[in-house]
Every structure is written in structure tokens, then in C-alpha cells.
PDB file of C-alpha atoms and ligand atoms in Angstrom:
ATOM      1  CA  MET A 159       0.105   0.160  -0.165  1.00  0.00           C
ATOM      2  CA  LYS A 160       1.321   3.620  -1.044  1.00  0.00           C
ATOM      3  CA  VAL A 161       1.124   6.571   1.259  1.00  0.00           C
ATOM      4  CA  THR A 162      -0.429   9.495  -0.695  1.00  0.00           C
ATOM      5  CA  PRO A 163       1.242  13.381  -0.860  1.00  0.00           C
ATOM      6  CA  GLU A 164      -1.451  14.357   1.392  1.00  0.00           C
ATOM      7  CA  GLU A 165      -1.294  11.517   3.678  1.00  0.00           C
ATOM      8  CA  LEU A 166       2.252  11.889   3.701  1.00  0.00           C
ATOM      9  CA  GLN A 167       2.085  15.286   4.806  1.00  0.00           C
ATOM     10  CA  ARG A 168      -0.379  14.715   7.578  1.00  0.00           C
ATOM     11  CA  LEU A 169       1.717  12.039   9.124  1.00  0.00           C
ATOM     12  CA  ALA A 170       4.866  14.010   8.806  1.00  0.00           C
ATOM     13  CA  ARG A 171       3.602  16.956  10.459  1.00  0.00           C
ATOM     14  CA  PHE A 172       2.220  14.645  13.401  1.00  0.00           C
ATOM     15  CA  VAL A 173       5.308  13.249  13.634  1.00  0.00           C
ATOM     16  CA  HIS A 174       7.085  16.399  13.972  1.00  0.00           C
ATOM     17  CA  ASP A 175       4.995  17.856  16.178  1.00  0.00           C
ATOM     18  CA  LYS A 176       5.139  14.865  18.449  1.00  0.00           C
ATOM     19  CA  CYS A 177       8.671  14.129  18.521  1.00  0.00           C
ATOM     20  CA  GLY A 178      10.993  16.658  16.508  1.00  0.00           C
ATOM     21  CA  ILE A 179      11.690  14.155  14.051  1.00  0.00           C
ATOM     22  CA  VAL A 180      11.687  15.568   9.996  1.00  0.00           C
ATOM     23  CA  LEU A 181      10.316  13.449   7.591  1.00  0.00           C
ATOM     24  CA  ASP A 182      10.199  15.313   3.788  1.00  0.00           C
ATOM     25  CA  SER A 183       8.842  13.895   0.761  1.00  0.00           C
ATOM     26  CA  SER A 184      11.878  11.846   0.235  1.00  0.00           C
ATOM     27  CA  LYS A 185      10.627   9.762   3.019  1.00  0.00           C
ATOM     28  CA  ALA A 186       7.446   7.987   1.815  1.00  0.00           C
ATOM     29  CA  TYR A 187       9.354   4.468   1.765  1.00  0.00           C
ATOM     30  CA  LEU A 188      10.268   4.928   4.855  1.00  0.00           C
ATOM     31  CA  VAL A 189       6.842   5.659   6.352  1.00  0.00           C
ATOM     32  CA  GLU A 190       5.249   3.019   4.468  1.00  0.00           C
ATOM     33  CA  SER A 191       7.738   0.497   5.285  1.00  0.00           C
ATOM     34  CA  ARG A 192       7.614   1.197   8.669  1.00  0.00           C
ATOM     35  CA  LEU A 193       3.653   2.117   9.124  1.00  0.00           C
ATOM     36  CA  LEU A 194       2.495  -0.581   7.240  1.00  0.00           C
ATOM     37  CA  PRO A 195       2.994  -3.456   9.964  1.00  0.00           C
ATOM     38  CA  LEU A 196       0.920  -1.160  12.320  1.00  0.00           C
ATOM     39  CA  LEU A 197      -1.359  -0.487   9.506  1.00  0.00           C
ATOM     40  CA  ARG A 198      -2.257  -4.233   8.816  1.00  0.00           C
ATOM     41  CA  GLU A 199      -2.076  -5.288  13.032  1.00  0.00           C
ATOM     42  CA  LYS A 200      -4.919  -2.564  13.404  1.00  0.00           C
ATOM     43  CA  ASN A 201      -7.235  -3.238  10.506  1.00  0.00           C
ATOM     44  CA  PHE A 202      -6.685   0.232   8.899  1.00  0.00           C
ATOM     45  CA  THR A 203      -7.406   0.492   5.216  1.00  0.00           C
ATOM     46  CA  SER A 204      -5.161   3.418   4.354  1.00  0.00           C
ATOM     47  CA  PHE A 205      -2.432   5.646   6.023  1.00  0.00           C
ATOM     48  CA  GLY A 206      -5.214   8.657   6.526  1.00  0.00           C
ATOM     49  CA  ASP A 207      -7.163   6.094   8.525  1.00  0.00           C
ATOM     50  CA  LEU A 208      -4.138   5.812  10.962  1.00  0.00           C
ATOM     51  CA  TYR A 209      -3.487   9.513  11.116  1.00  0.00           C
ATOM     52  CA  ASN A 210      -7.022   9.815  11.884  1.00  0.00           C
ATOM     53  CA  GLN A 211      -6.991   7.516  14.724  1.00  0.00           C
ATOM     54  CA  ALA A 212      -3.725   8.767  15.720  1.00  0.00           C
ATOM     55  CA  VAL A 213      -4.551  11.965  16.685  1.00  0.00           C
ATOM     56  CA  ARG A 214      -7.281  10.860  19.128  1.00  0.00           C
ATOM     57  CA  ASN A 215      -5.602   7.799  20.376  1.00  0.00           C
ATOM     58  CA  PRO A 216      -2.155   8.550  22.620  1.00  0.00           C
ATOM     59  CA  GLU A 217      -1.195   4.797  22.470  1.00  0.00           C
ATOM     60  CA  LEU A 218      -1.493   4.958  18.823  1.00  0.00           C
ATOM     61  CA  ALA A 219       0.607   8.113  18.331  1.00  0.00           C
ATOM     62  CA  ASN A 220       3.328   6.318  20.266  1.00  0.00           C
ATOM     63  CA  ARG A 221       3.499   3.091  18.414  1.00  0.00           C
ATOM     64  CA  ILE A 222       3.399   5.502  15.146  1.00  0.00           C
ATOM     65  CA  ILE A 223       6.677   7.107  17.103  1.00  0.00           C
ATOM     66  CA  ASP A 224       8.113   3.985  17.802  1.00  0.00           C
ATOM     67  CA  ALA A 225       7.708   2.838  14.206  1.00  0.00           C
ATOM     68  CA  ILE A 226       9.167   5.962  12.741  1.00  0.00           C
ATOM     69  CA  SER A 227      12.234   6.390  14.988  1.00  0.00           C
ATOM     70  CA  THR A 228      15.523   4.785  14.080  1.00  0.00           C
ATOM     71  CA  ASN A 229      16.285   2.741  17.273  1.00  0.00           C
ATOM     72  CA  GLU A 230      19.939   2.015  15.418  1.00  0.00           C
ATOM     73  CA  THR A 231      22.732   1.589  18.516  1.00  0.00           C
ATOM     74  CA  SER A 232      25.114  -0.819  19.604  1.00  0.00           C
ATOM     75  CA  PHE A 233      27.589  -1.235  22.578  1.00  0.00           C
ATOM     76  CA  PHE A 234      30.678   0.816  22.140  1.00  0.00           C
ATOM     77  CA  ARG A 235      29.510   2.686  19.326  1.00  0.00           C
ATOM     78  CA  ASP A 236      32.444   4.671  17.548  1.00  0.00           C
ATOM     79  CA  GLN A 237      34.232   3.650  20.788  1.00  0.00           C
ATOM     80  CA  ARG A 238      36.273   6.906  20.736  1.00  0.00           C
ATOM     81  CA  PRO A 239      33.489   8.704  23.171  1.00  0.00           C
ATOM     82  CA  PHE A 240      34.352   6.249  25.375  1.00  0.00           C
ATOM     83  CA  GLU A 241      37.965   6.395  25.439  1.00  0.00           C
ATOM     84  CA  LEU A 242      37.255   9.994  25.988  1.00  0.00           C
ATOM     85  CA  LEU A 243      34.907   9.593  28.778  1.00  0.00           C
ATOM     86  CA  LYS A 244      37.633   7.054  30.542  1.00  0.00           C
ATOM     87  CA  PHE A 245      41.003   9.262  30.168  1.00  0.00           C
ATOM     88  CA  LYS A 246      39.738  12.652  29.973  1.00  0.00           C
ATOM     89  CA  ILE A 247      36.298  13.780  30.828  1.00  0.00           C
ATOM     90  CA  PHE A 248      35.493  11.874  33.730  1.00  0.00           C
ATOM     91  CA  PRO A 249      38.933  12.414  35.531  1.00  0.00           C
ATOM     92  CA  ASP A 250      38.309  15.935  34.808  1.00  0.00           C
ATOM     93  CA  VAL A 251      35.039  15.983  36.046  1.00  0.00           C
ATOM     94  CA  LEU A 252      36.032  14.056  39.405  1.00  0.00           C
ATOM     95  CA  ASP A 253      39.093  16.709  39.605  1.00  0.00           C
ATOM     96  CA  ALA A 254      36.616  19.882  39.170  1.00  0.00           C
ATOM     97  CA  ILE A 255      34.360  18.090  42.104  1.00  0.00           C
ATOM     98  CA  SER A 256      36.970  17.701  44.136  1.00  0.00           C
ATOM     99  CA  ARG A 257      38.296  21.334  43.830  1.00  0.00           C
ATOM    100  CA  SER A 258      35.063  22.742  44.681  1.00  0.00           C
ATOM    101  CA  GLY A 259      34.475  20.818  47.525  1.00  0.00           C
ATOM    102  CA  ALA A 260      30.984  20.295  46.556  1.00  0.00           C
ATOM    103  CA  GLY A 261      28.972  17.297  46.008  1.00  0.00           C
ATOM    104  CA  GLY A 262      31.260  14.875  47.458  1.00  0.00           C
ATOM    105  CA  LYS A 263      32.011  11.959  44.991  1.00  0.00           C
ATOM    106  CA  SER A 264      28.713  12.189  43.278  1.00  0.00           C
ATOM    107  CA  VAL A 265      28.798  12.051  39.581  1.00  0.00           C
ATOM    108  CA  SER A 266      25.558  12.394  37.700  1.00  0.00           C
ATOM    109  CA  ILE A 267      25.369  11.157  33.562  1.00  0.00           C
ATOM    110  CA  TRP A 268      22.873  11.627  31.142  1.00  0.00           C
ATOM    111  CA  SER A 269      22.452   9.400  27.880  1.00  0.00           C
ATOM    112  CA  ALA A 270      19.395  11.290  26.157  1.00  0.00           C
ATOM    113  CA  ALA A 271      17.958   9.016  23.608  1.00  0.00           C
ATOM    114  CA  CYS A 272      19.569   6.261  24.440  1.00  0.00           C
ATOM    115  CA  SER A 273      17.758   3.958  22.433  1.00  0.00           C
ATOM    116  CA  THR A 274      17.461   0.170  23.954  1.00  0.00           C
ATOM    117  CA  GLY A 275      20.482   0.794  26.593  1.00  0.00           C
ATOM    118  CA  GLN A 276      23.703   0.031  24.997  1.00  0.00           C
ATOM    119  CA  GLU A 277      24.991   3.301  25.527  1.00  0.00           C
ATOM    120  CA  VAL A 278      23.888   3.327  29.112  1.00  0.00           C
ATOM    121  CA  TYR A 279      25.853   0.401  30.100  1.00  0.00           C
ATOM    122  CA  THR A 280      28.491   0.885  27.604  1.00  0.00           C
ATOM    123  CA  ILE A 281      29.203   3.714  29.997  1.00  0.00           C
ATOM    124  CA  ALA A 282      28.563   2.079  33.294  1.00  0.00           C
ATOM    125  CA  VAL A 283      31.138  -0.330  31.807  1.00  0.00           C
ATOM    126  CA  THR A 284      33.669   1.882  30.979  1.00  0.00           C
ATOM    127  CA  LEU A 285      33.506   3.332  34.360  1.00  0.00           C
ATOM    128  CA  HIS A 286      33.487   0.086  35.884  1.00  0.00           C
ATOM    129  CA  GLU A 287      36.756  -0.989  34.300  1.00  0.00           C
ATOM    130  CA  LEU A 288      38.273   2.691  34.738  1.00  0.00           C
ATOM    131  CA  LEU A 289      37.517   2.535  38.618  1.00  0.00           C
ATOM    132  CA  GLY A 290      37.888  -1.632  39.789  1.00  0.00           C
ATOM    133  CA  GLY A 291      37.106  -2.093  43.072  1.00  0.00           C
ATOM    134  CA  SER A 292      36.745   1.739  43.919  1.00  0.00           C
ATOM    135  CA  ILE A 293      33.946   2.831  42.183  1.00  0.00           C
ATOM    136  CA  THR A 294      31.672   1.986  45.272  1.00  0.00           C
ATOM    137  CA  GLN A 295      33.527   5.010  46.707  1.00  0.00           C
ATOM    138  CA  TYR A 296      31.959   6.960  44.565  1.00  0.00           C
ATOM    139  CA  ARG A 297      27.702   7.846  43.824  1.00  0.00           C
ATOM    140  CA  ILE A 298      27.413   7.498  40.194  1.00  0.00           C
ATOM    141  CA  LYS A 299      24.263   7.758  38.276  1.00  0.00           C
ATOM    142  CA  ILE A 300      23.866   7.208  34.582  1.00  0.00           C
ATOM    143  CA  THR A 301      20.236   8.106  33.877  1.00  0.00           C
ATOM    144  CA  GLY A 302      18.963   6.878  30.229  1.00  0.00           C
ATOM    145  CA  THR A 303      16.233   8.424  28.649  1.00  0.00           C
ATOM    146  CA  ASP A 304      14.234   8.078  25.357  1.00  0.00           C
ATOM    147  CA  ILE A 305      10.845   9.013  23.841  1.00  0.00           C
ATOM    148  CA  SER A 306      10.199   5.115  22.853  1.00  0.00           C
ATOM    149  CA  ASP A 307       8.276   2.970  25.493  1.00  0.00           C
ATOM    150  CA  THR A 308       9.640  -0.244  23.573  1.00  0.00           C
ATOM    151  CA  ALA A 309      13.101   0.800  23.797  1.00  0.00           C
ATOM    152  CA  ILE A 310      12.824   1.895  27.454  1.00  0.00           C
ATOM    153  CA  MET A 311      11.221  -1.325  28.533  1.00  0.00           C
ATOM    154  CA  GLN A 312      14.072  -3.123  27.087  1.00  0.00           C
ATOM    155  CA  SER A 313      16.804  -0.950  28.833  1.00  0.00           C
ATOM    156  CA  SER A 314      15.217  -1.562  32.081  1.00  0.00           C
ATOM    157  CA  ARG A 315      15.095  -5.163  31.305  1.00  0.00           C
ATOM    158  CA  GLY A 316      18.722  -5.500  30.491  1.00  0.00           C
ATOM    159  CA  LEU A 317      18.569  -8.527  28.243  1.00  0.00           C
ATOM    160  CA  TYR A 318      20.247  -8.908  25.123  1.00  0.00           C
ATOM    161  CA  SER A 319      20.405 -11.289  22.311  1.00  0.00           C
ATOM    162  CA  GLN A 320      23.656 -13.019  21.264  1.00  0.00           C
ATOM    163  CA  PHE A 321      23.656 -10.854  18.133  1.00  0.00           C
ATOM    164  CA  GLU A 322      23.162  -7.161  20.003  1.00  0.00           C
ATOM    165  CA  ILE A 323      26.185  -8.405  22.418  1.00  0.00           C
ATOM    166  CA  GLY A 324      28.090  -9.452  18.995  1.00  0.00           C
ATOM    167  CA  ARG A 325      27.844  -5.860  17.895  1.00  0.00           C
ATOM    168  CA  GLY A 326      30.361  -4.297  19.954  1.00  0.00           C
ATOM    169  CA  PHE A 327      30.541  -5.845  23.274  1.00  0.00           C
ATOM    170  CA  PRO A 328      34.152  -6.667  23.839  1.00  0.00           C
ATOM    171  CA  GLN A 329      34.264 -10.891  24.520  1.00  0.00           C
ATOM    172  CA  ASN A 330      36.939 -10.837  27.207  1.00  0.00           C
ATOM    173  CA  LEU A 331      34.210  -8.549  29.371  1.00  0.00           C
ATOM    174  CA  LEU A 332      31.122 -10.484  28.649  1.00  0.00           C
ATOM    175  CA  LYS A 333      31.465 -12.735  31.662  1.00  0.00           C
ATOM    176  CA  LYS A 334      32.127  -9.917  34.116  1.00  0.00           C
ATOM    177  CA  TYR A 335      28.919  -8.001  33.333  1.00  0.00           C
ATOM    178  CA  PHE A 336      26.447 -10.369  31.826  1.00  0.00           C
ATOM    179  CA  MET A 337      25.194 -13.752  32.592  1.00  0.00           C
ATOM    180  CA  PRO A 338      23.543 -16.242  30.345  1.00  0.00           C
ATOM    181  CA  ASP A 339      19.801 -16.053  30.420  1.00  0.00           C
ATOM    182  CA  GLY A 340      18.478 -18.389  28.098  1.00  0.00           C
ATOM    183  CA  LEU A 341      19.811 -17.906  24.831  1.00  0.00           C
ATOM    184  CA  SER A 342      20.520 -14.206  25.742  1.00  0.00           C
ATOM    185  CA  TRP A 343      22.728 -12.057  28.167  1.00  0.00           C
ATOM    186  CA  ARG A 344      21.476 -10.281  31.165  1.00  0.00           C
ATOM    187  CA  VAL A 345      23.372  -7.305  32.934  1.00  0.00           C
ATOM    188  CA  LYS A 346      24.665  -7.910  35.905  1.00  0.00           C
ATOM    189  CA  ASP A 347      23.429  -6.210  39.474  1.00  0.00           C
ATOM    190  CA  GLU A 348      26.814  -3.852  39.102  1.00  0.00           C
ATOM    191  CA  LEU A 349      25.560  -2.120  36.177  1.00  0.00           C
ATOM    192  CA  ARG A 350      21.814  -2.231  37.112  1.00  0.00           C
ATOM    193  CA  ALA A 351      22.894  -0.353  40.663  1.00  0.00           C
ATOM    194  CA  ILE A 352      24.302   2.774  38.963  1.00  0.00           C
ATOM    195  CA  THR A 353      21.449   2.998  35.818  1.00  0.00           C
ATOM    196  CA  PHE A 354      18.597   4.037  35.620  1.00  0.00           C
ATOM    197  CA  PHE A 355      15.734   5.043  32.823  1.00  0.00           C
ATOM    198  CA  ARG A 356      12.674   7.004  32.041  1.00  0.00           C
ATOM    199  CA  LYS A 357      10.975   8.054  28.916  1.00  0.00           C
ATOM    200  CA  ILE A 358      11.740  11.791  28.227  1.00  0.00           C
ATOM    201  CA  ASN A 359      10.422  13.726  25.080  1.00  0.00           C
ATOM    202  CA  LEU A 360      13.567  15.782  24.210  1.00  0.00           C
ATOM    203  CA  MET A 361      11.313  18.165  22.651  1.00  0.00           C
ATOM    204  CA  GLU A 362       9.507  19.018  26.006  1.00  0.00           C
ATOM    205  CA  PRO A 363      10.856  21.088  28.596  1.00  0.00           C
ATOM    206  CA  PHE A 364      13.287  18.499  30.923  1.00  0.00           C
ATOM    207  CA  GLY A 365      11.353  19.298  34.176  1.00  0.00           C
ATOM    208  CA  THR A 366      12.578  17.363  37.400  1.00  0.00           C
ATOM    209  CA  MET A 367      15.643  16.187  35.419  1.00  0.00           C
ATOM    210  CA  GLY A 368      18.079  17.948  37.458  1.00  0.00           C
ATOM    211  CA  LYS A 369      21.944  18.816  36.512  1.00  0.00           C
ATOM    212  CA  PHE A 370      24.213  16.400  35.141  1.00  0.00           C
ATOM    213  CA  ASP A 371      28.254  16.447  34.966  1.00  0.00           C
ATOM    214  CA  ILE A 372      28.187  14.439  31.886  1.00  0.00           C
ATOM    215  CA  ILE A 373      25.552  14.209  28.870  1.00  0.00           C
ATOM    216  CA  PHE A 374      25.785  12.012  25.795  1.00  0.00           C
ATOM    217  CA  CYS A 375      23.679  13.013  23.386  1.00  0.00           C
ATOM    218  CA  ARG A 376      24.058  10.990  20.222  1.00  0.00           C
ATOM    219  CA  ASN A 377      22.681  10.587  16.864  1.00  0.00           C
ATOM    220  CA  VAL A 378      19.251  12.022  17.819  1.00  0.00           C
ATOM    221  CA  ALA A 379      19.482  15.511  16.820  1.00  0.00           C
ATOM    222  CA  ILE A 380      20.164  14.716  13.184  1.00  0.00           C
ATOM    223  CA  TYR A 381      16.640  13.922  12.721  1.00  0.00           C
ATOM    224  CA  PHE A 382      15.555  17.674  14.033  1.00  0.00           C
ATOM    225  CA  SER A 383      14.889  20.620  12.470  1.00  0.00           C
ATOM    226  CA  LEU A 384      17.797  23.452  13.062  1.00  0.00           C
ATOM    227  CA  PRO A 385      15.360  25.354  14.993  1.00  0.00           C
ATOM    228  CA  ASN A 386      14.856  22.190  17.071  1.00  0.00           C
ATOM    229  CA  ARG A 387      18.227  21.312  17.312  1.00  0.00           C
ATOM    230  CA  LYS A 388      19.107  24.655  18.786  1.00  0.00           C
ATOM    231  CA  SER A 389      16.322  24.924  21.419  1.00  0.00           C
ATOM    232  CA  LEU A 390      17.690  21.060  22.231  1.00  0.00           C
ATOM    233  CA  PHE A 391      20.823  22.152  22.806  1.00  0.00           C
ATOM    234  CA  GLU A 392      20.020  25.185  24.810  1.00  0.00           C
ATOM    235  CA  ARG A 393      17.995  23.330  26.809  1.00  0.00           C
ATOM    236  CA  ILE A 394      21.103  20.934  27.603  1.00  0.00           C
ATOM    237  CA  ALA A 395      23.272  23.569  27.925  1.00  0.00           C
ATOM    238  CA  ALA A 396      20.892  24.598  30.805  1.00  0.00           C
ATOM    239  CA  GLN A 397      21.065  20.866  32.537  1.00  0.00           C
ATOM    240  CA  LEU A 398      24.827  20.793  32.519  1.00  0.00           C
ATOM    241  CA  ASN A 399      26.997  21.874  35.365  1.00  0.00           C
ATOM    242  CA  PRO A 400      29.497  24.441  34.768  1.00  0.00           C
ATOM    243  CA  HIS A 401      32.358  22.086  34.896  1.00  0.00           C
ATOM    244  CA  GLY A 402      30.526  19.236  32.625  1.00  0.00           C
ATOM    245  CA  ALA A 403      31.317  18.170  29.353  1.00  0.00           C
ATOM    246  CA  LEU A 404      28.660  17.016  26.431  1.00  0.00           C
ATOM    247  CA  ILE A 405      29.495  14.261  24.076  1.00  0.00           C
ATOM    248  CA  ILE A 406      27.453  14.404  20.711  1.00  0.00           C
ATOM    249  CA  GLY A 407      27.797  12.248  17.798  1.00  0.00           C
ATOM    250  CA  SER A 408      30.745  11.514  15.613  1.00  0.00           C
ATOM    251  CA  THR A 409      28.918  13.179  12.234  1.00  0.00           C
ATOM    252  CA  GLU A 410      27.543  15.982  14.483  1.00  0.00           C
ATOM    253  CA  SER A 411      28.525  19.367  15.001  1.00  0.00           C
ATOM    254  CA  LEU A 412      27.068  22.224  17.129  1.00  0.00           C
ATOM    255  CA  PHE A 413      28.857  24.455  14.298  1.00  0.00           C
ATOM    256  CA  GLY A 414      25.724  26.931  13.594  1.00  0.00           C
ATOM    257  CA  VAL A 415      23.581  25.515  15.842  1.00  0.00           C
ATOM    258  CA  THR A 416      24.213  27.209  19.191  1.00  0.00           C
ATOM    259  CA  ASP A 417      27.230  29.268  20.895  1.00  0.00           C
ATOM    260  CA  ARG A 418      26.259  28.028  24.281  1.00  0.00           C
ATOM    261  CA  PHE A 419      29.124  25.441  24.421  1.00  0.00           C
ATOM    262  CA  VAL A 420      33.479  25.413  23.256  1.00  0.00           C
ATOM    263  CA  ARG A 421      33.963  22.872  21.042  1.00  0.00           C
ATOM    264  CA  ARG A 422      37.352  20.772  22.717  1.00  0.00           C
ATOM    265  CA  GLU A 423      39.529  18.199  21.267  1.00  0.00           C
ATOM    266  CA  TYR A 424      41.658  15.465  23.023  1.00  0.00           C
ATOM    267  CA  HIS A 425      43.381  13.048  21.272  1.00  0.00           C
ATOM    268  CA  ASN A 426      41.164  13.699  17.890  1.00  0.00           C
ATOM    269  CA  SER A 427      38.099  13.274  20.062  1.00  0.00           C
ATOM    270  CA  VAL A 428      35.648  16.156  20.294  1.00  0.00           C
ATOM    271  CA  PHE A 429      33.514  17.241  23.315  1.00  0.00           C
ATOM    272  CA  TYR A 430      31.683  20.406  24.588  1.00  0.00           C
ATOM    273  CA  SER A 431      32.176  22.332  27.633  1.00  0.00           C
ATOM    274  CA  LEU A 432      29.691  25.460  28.306  1.00  0.00           C
ATOM    275  CA  LYS A 433      31.194  28.513  27.474  1.00  0.00           C
TER     276      LYS A 433
HETATM  277  C1  SAM B 654      19.441   6.204  16.553  1.00  0.00           C
HETATM  278  S1  SAM B 654      19.051   6.150  18.250  1.00  0.00           S
HETATM  279  C2  SAM B 654      20.559   6.690  18.756  1.00  0.00           C
HETATM  280  C3  SAM B 654      20.912   5.817  20.261  1.00  0.00           C
HETATM  281  C4  SAM B 654      22.117   5.872  21.097  1.00  0.00           C
HETATM  282  N1  SAM B 654      22.514   7.684  21.576  1.00  0.00           N
HETATM  283  C5  SAM B 654      23.513   5.930  20.118  1.00  0.00           C
HETATM  284  O1  SAM B 654      24.027   7.090  19.395  1.00  0.00           O
HETATM  285  O2  SAM B 654      23.536   4.882  20.140  1.00  0.00           O
HETATM  286  C6  SAM B 654      17.983   7.609  18.326  1.00  0.00           C
HETATM  287  C7  SAM B 654      17.002   7.539  19.290  1.00  0.00           C
HETATM  288  O3  SAM B 654      16.460   8.762  19.762  1.00  0.00           O
HETATM  289  C8  SAM B 654      15.098   8.751  19.953  1.00  0.00           C
HETATM  290  N2  SAM B 654      14.287   9.952  19.942  1.00  0.00           N
HETATM  291  C9  SAM B 654      13.800  10.137  18.479  1.00  0.00           C
HETATM  292  N3  SAM B 654      13.112  11.396  18.821  1.00  0.00           N
HETATM  293  C10 SAM B 654      13.471  11.392  20.335  1.00  0.00           C
HETATM  294  C11 SAM B 654      12.811  12.589  20.939  1.00  0.00           C
HETATM  295  N4  SAM B 654      12.107  13.767  20.799  1.00  0.00           N
HETATM  296  N5  SAM B 654      13.012  12.420  22.115  1.00  0.00           N
HETATM  297  C12 SAM B 654      13.921  11.583  22.919  1.00  0.00           C
HETATM  298  N6  SAM B 654      14.389  10.389  22.322  1.00  0.00           N
HETATM  299  C13 SAM B 654      13.858  10.868  21.095  1.00  0.00           C
HETATM  300  C14 SAM B 654      14.987   7.139  19.032  1.00  0.00           C
HETATM  301  O4  SAM B 654      13.683   6.615  19.683  1.00  0.00           O
HETATM  302  C15 SAM B 654      15.997   6.421  19.316  1.00  0.00           C
HETATM  303  O5  SAM B 654      16.055   5.596  20.326  1.00  0.00           O
END
């Protein structure tokens, strides 16, 4: 079944208003392939029918956002941000916190748009590997958020297939941080103890999120319009502690988006701090 230009326009406006994702007229194929299973499941006869129901049915609207958003992720995706975290950002943040004398040894990290949780657990493993047994001396909290209910559910469950594990998780660390569960792998309690998940739409005010020392916001803003990207990173700036660091995707840049941040480099890896 094909989506008509009018249906595409209405669905694109709907998706944009709900979550900021931009679907232009070249995305007809994406809309068809991702929404057709939902259309069939619900016995709708056209994409217009799906739209008409979704505007008055929040659960259906969520299903549309879930289907349209790209959840692509993997453990240790792009490697470098985690080296950066381990050798530069985390030590710098600890220094700044101990110099300020405030906050004791609390470190707050946010993975915004964490998809199915691999980024969050990668951060947790990286810090465990860095600190070893002394990790218990710190109050580390890694919060993963995403707009997708199913992604947040999988993240909280912490259960990954062999295929998901095979995409980036180091074999030599597997049994240290995961235990077998049937044909899958379940994260161990030491990772669970420092990881938290909740649903957050990055297009909406952050409300009670609090402040963070380190924020990862990777591979989501690329789907947003420039004004929405600007608004997002300016609101993220407000959530970052003065000594904090922001890591964005390896193909992303804040140039021309906002001047609230200073671009910094460490061994060819890029991160941002507040101006
Ligand atoms: C490509 S994944 C990126 C995952 C991870 N950060 C990484 O780099 O591997 C993009 C994620 O952004 C989420 N997303 C899209 N729009 C969003 C919004 N408005 N608020 C929060 N999350 C959103 C999607 O559900 C998806 O899980």
C-alpha cells in the first residue's frame, strides 16, 4: 500500500509535532515500510485512516513514533567517546568536583535518547573498568532516557540477544558484566545499581531532570530541524554543571546550531564544555 502525498504531509506534521523528527517528501518509502505492519495489525484501510485514529489515540500515536524513530545503536558505538570518557572527561569532572568541595563524590551522567540502553551500559562498563573496586567510593548515577516506550522497557530489562552483544561488546568482558539467560545475556547487578531509565521527550521541557556532569546526546538531533536542534542543545546547556562535558555523535556538530558551548579536542576526539 502506498502513502499519498497528502497522507505523508499530515503524518509528517504529526510526527514532527510529537517528537521533532523531520520527514520530508523523500521519506515516503520509510513511512510506508515502517507503518505498514501497524496499519495491518490494526486493520486500517489507509495511512489517512491511521492518522485520523492516531490524533485522538495517544497509545497509537506512541506506536507511530516508535515505528518511525530509528533505534539503531550498539555497545561501544564509535569507541572514541568512551575512551574520551575514561581518560579525559571523567577524571576532569572528578577533579573539578573535588576542587569545588561540593557534591562529595557524586557524578551524574545522562544518556539522552539512549535507545535500547547499550550506550548507558557501555558508560557503566567503562567506569567500572576505570575505577575497579573503588567505584563503590563514588555515587555514580547514569540516567538513560528515550521517547520510545519499548526502547525504555528493553533498557530497563537489560536483556540482550547474542546478536546485540556481538555488535560491539568486548568478548573478554562479557562474563564479567553479563550472565547467560537462555539464549540471551542479562546485565549483572553491578551495572544495574548505577543505571536508571525513564521516558523523556527531548522536544518537551526537561522538568525535574536536575543537573548533570556529563551528557551524551548522540545520533538523535540529526533527525531534527535546525530550530529544534538549537532549542534542544540550549536546553541541554541549562542541564549541564559548569565543569560538565557534552558528547554528541561523531557525524554531528554544534557549529551554526548554538554558541552556548566551546568545542574541545582530546586525541582527535571532540567534546563540548559550557562557555
Ligand atoms: C539512532 S538512536 C541513538 C541511540 C544512541 N544515542 C546511540 O548513539 O547509539 C536515536 C534514538 O532517539 C530517540 N528519539 C527520537 N526522537 C526523540 C525525542 N523527541 N525525544 C527522545 N528520544 C527521541 C529514538 O527513539 C531512538 O531511540
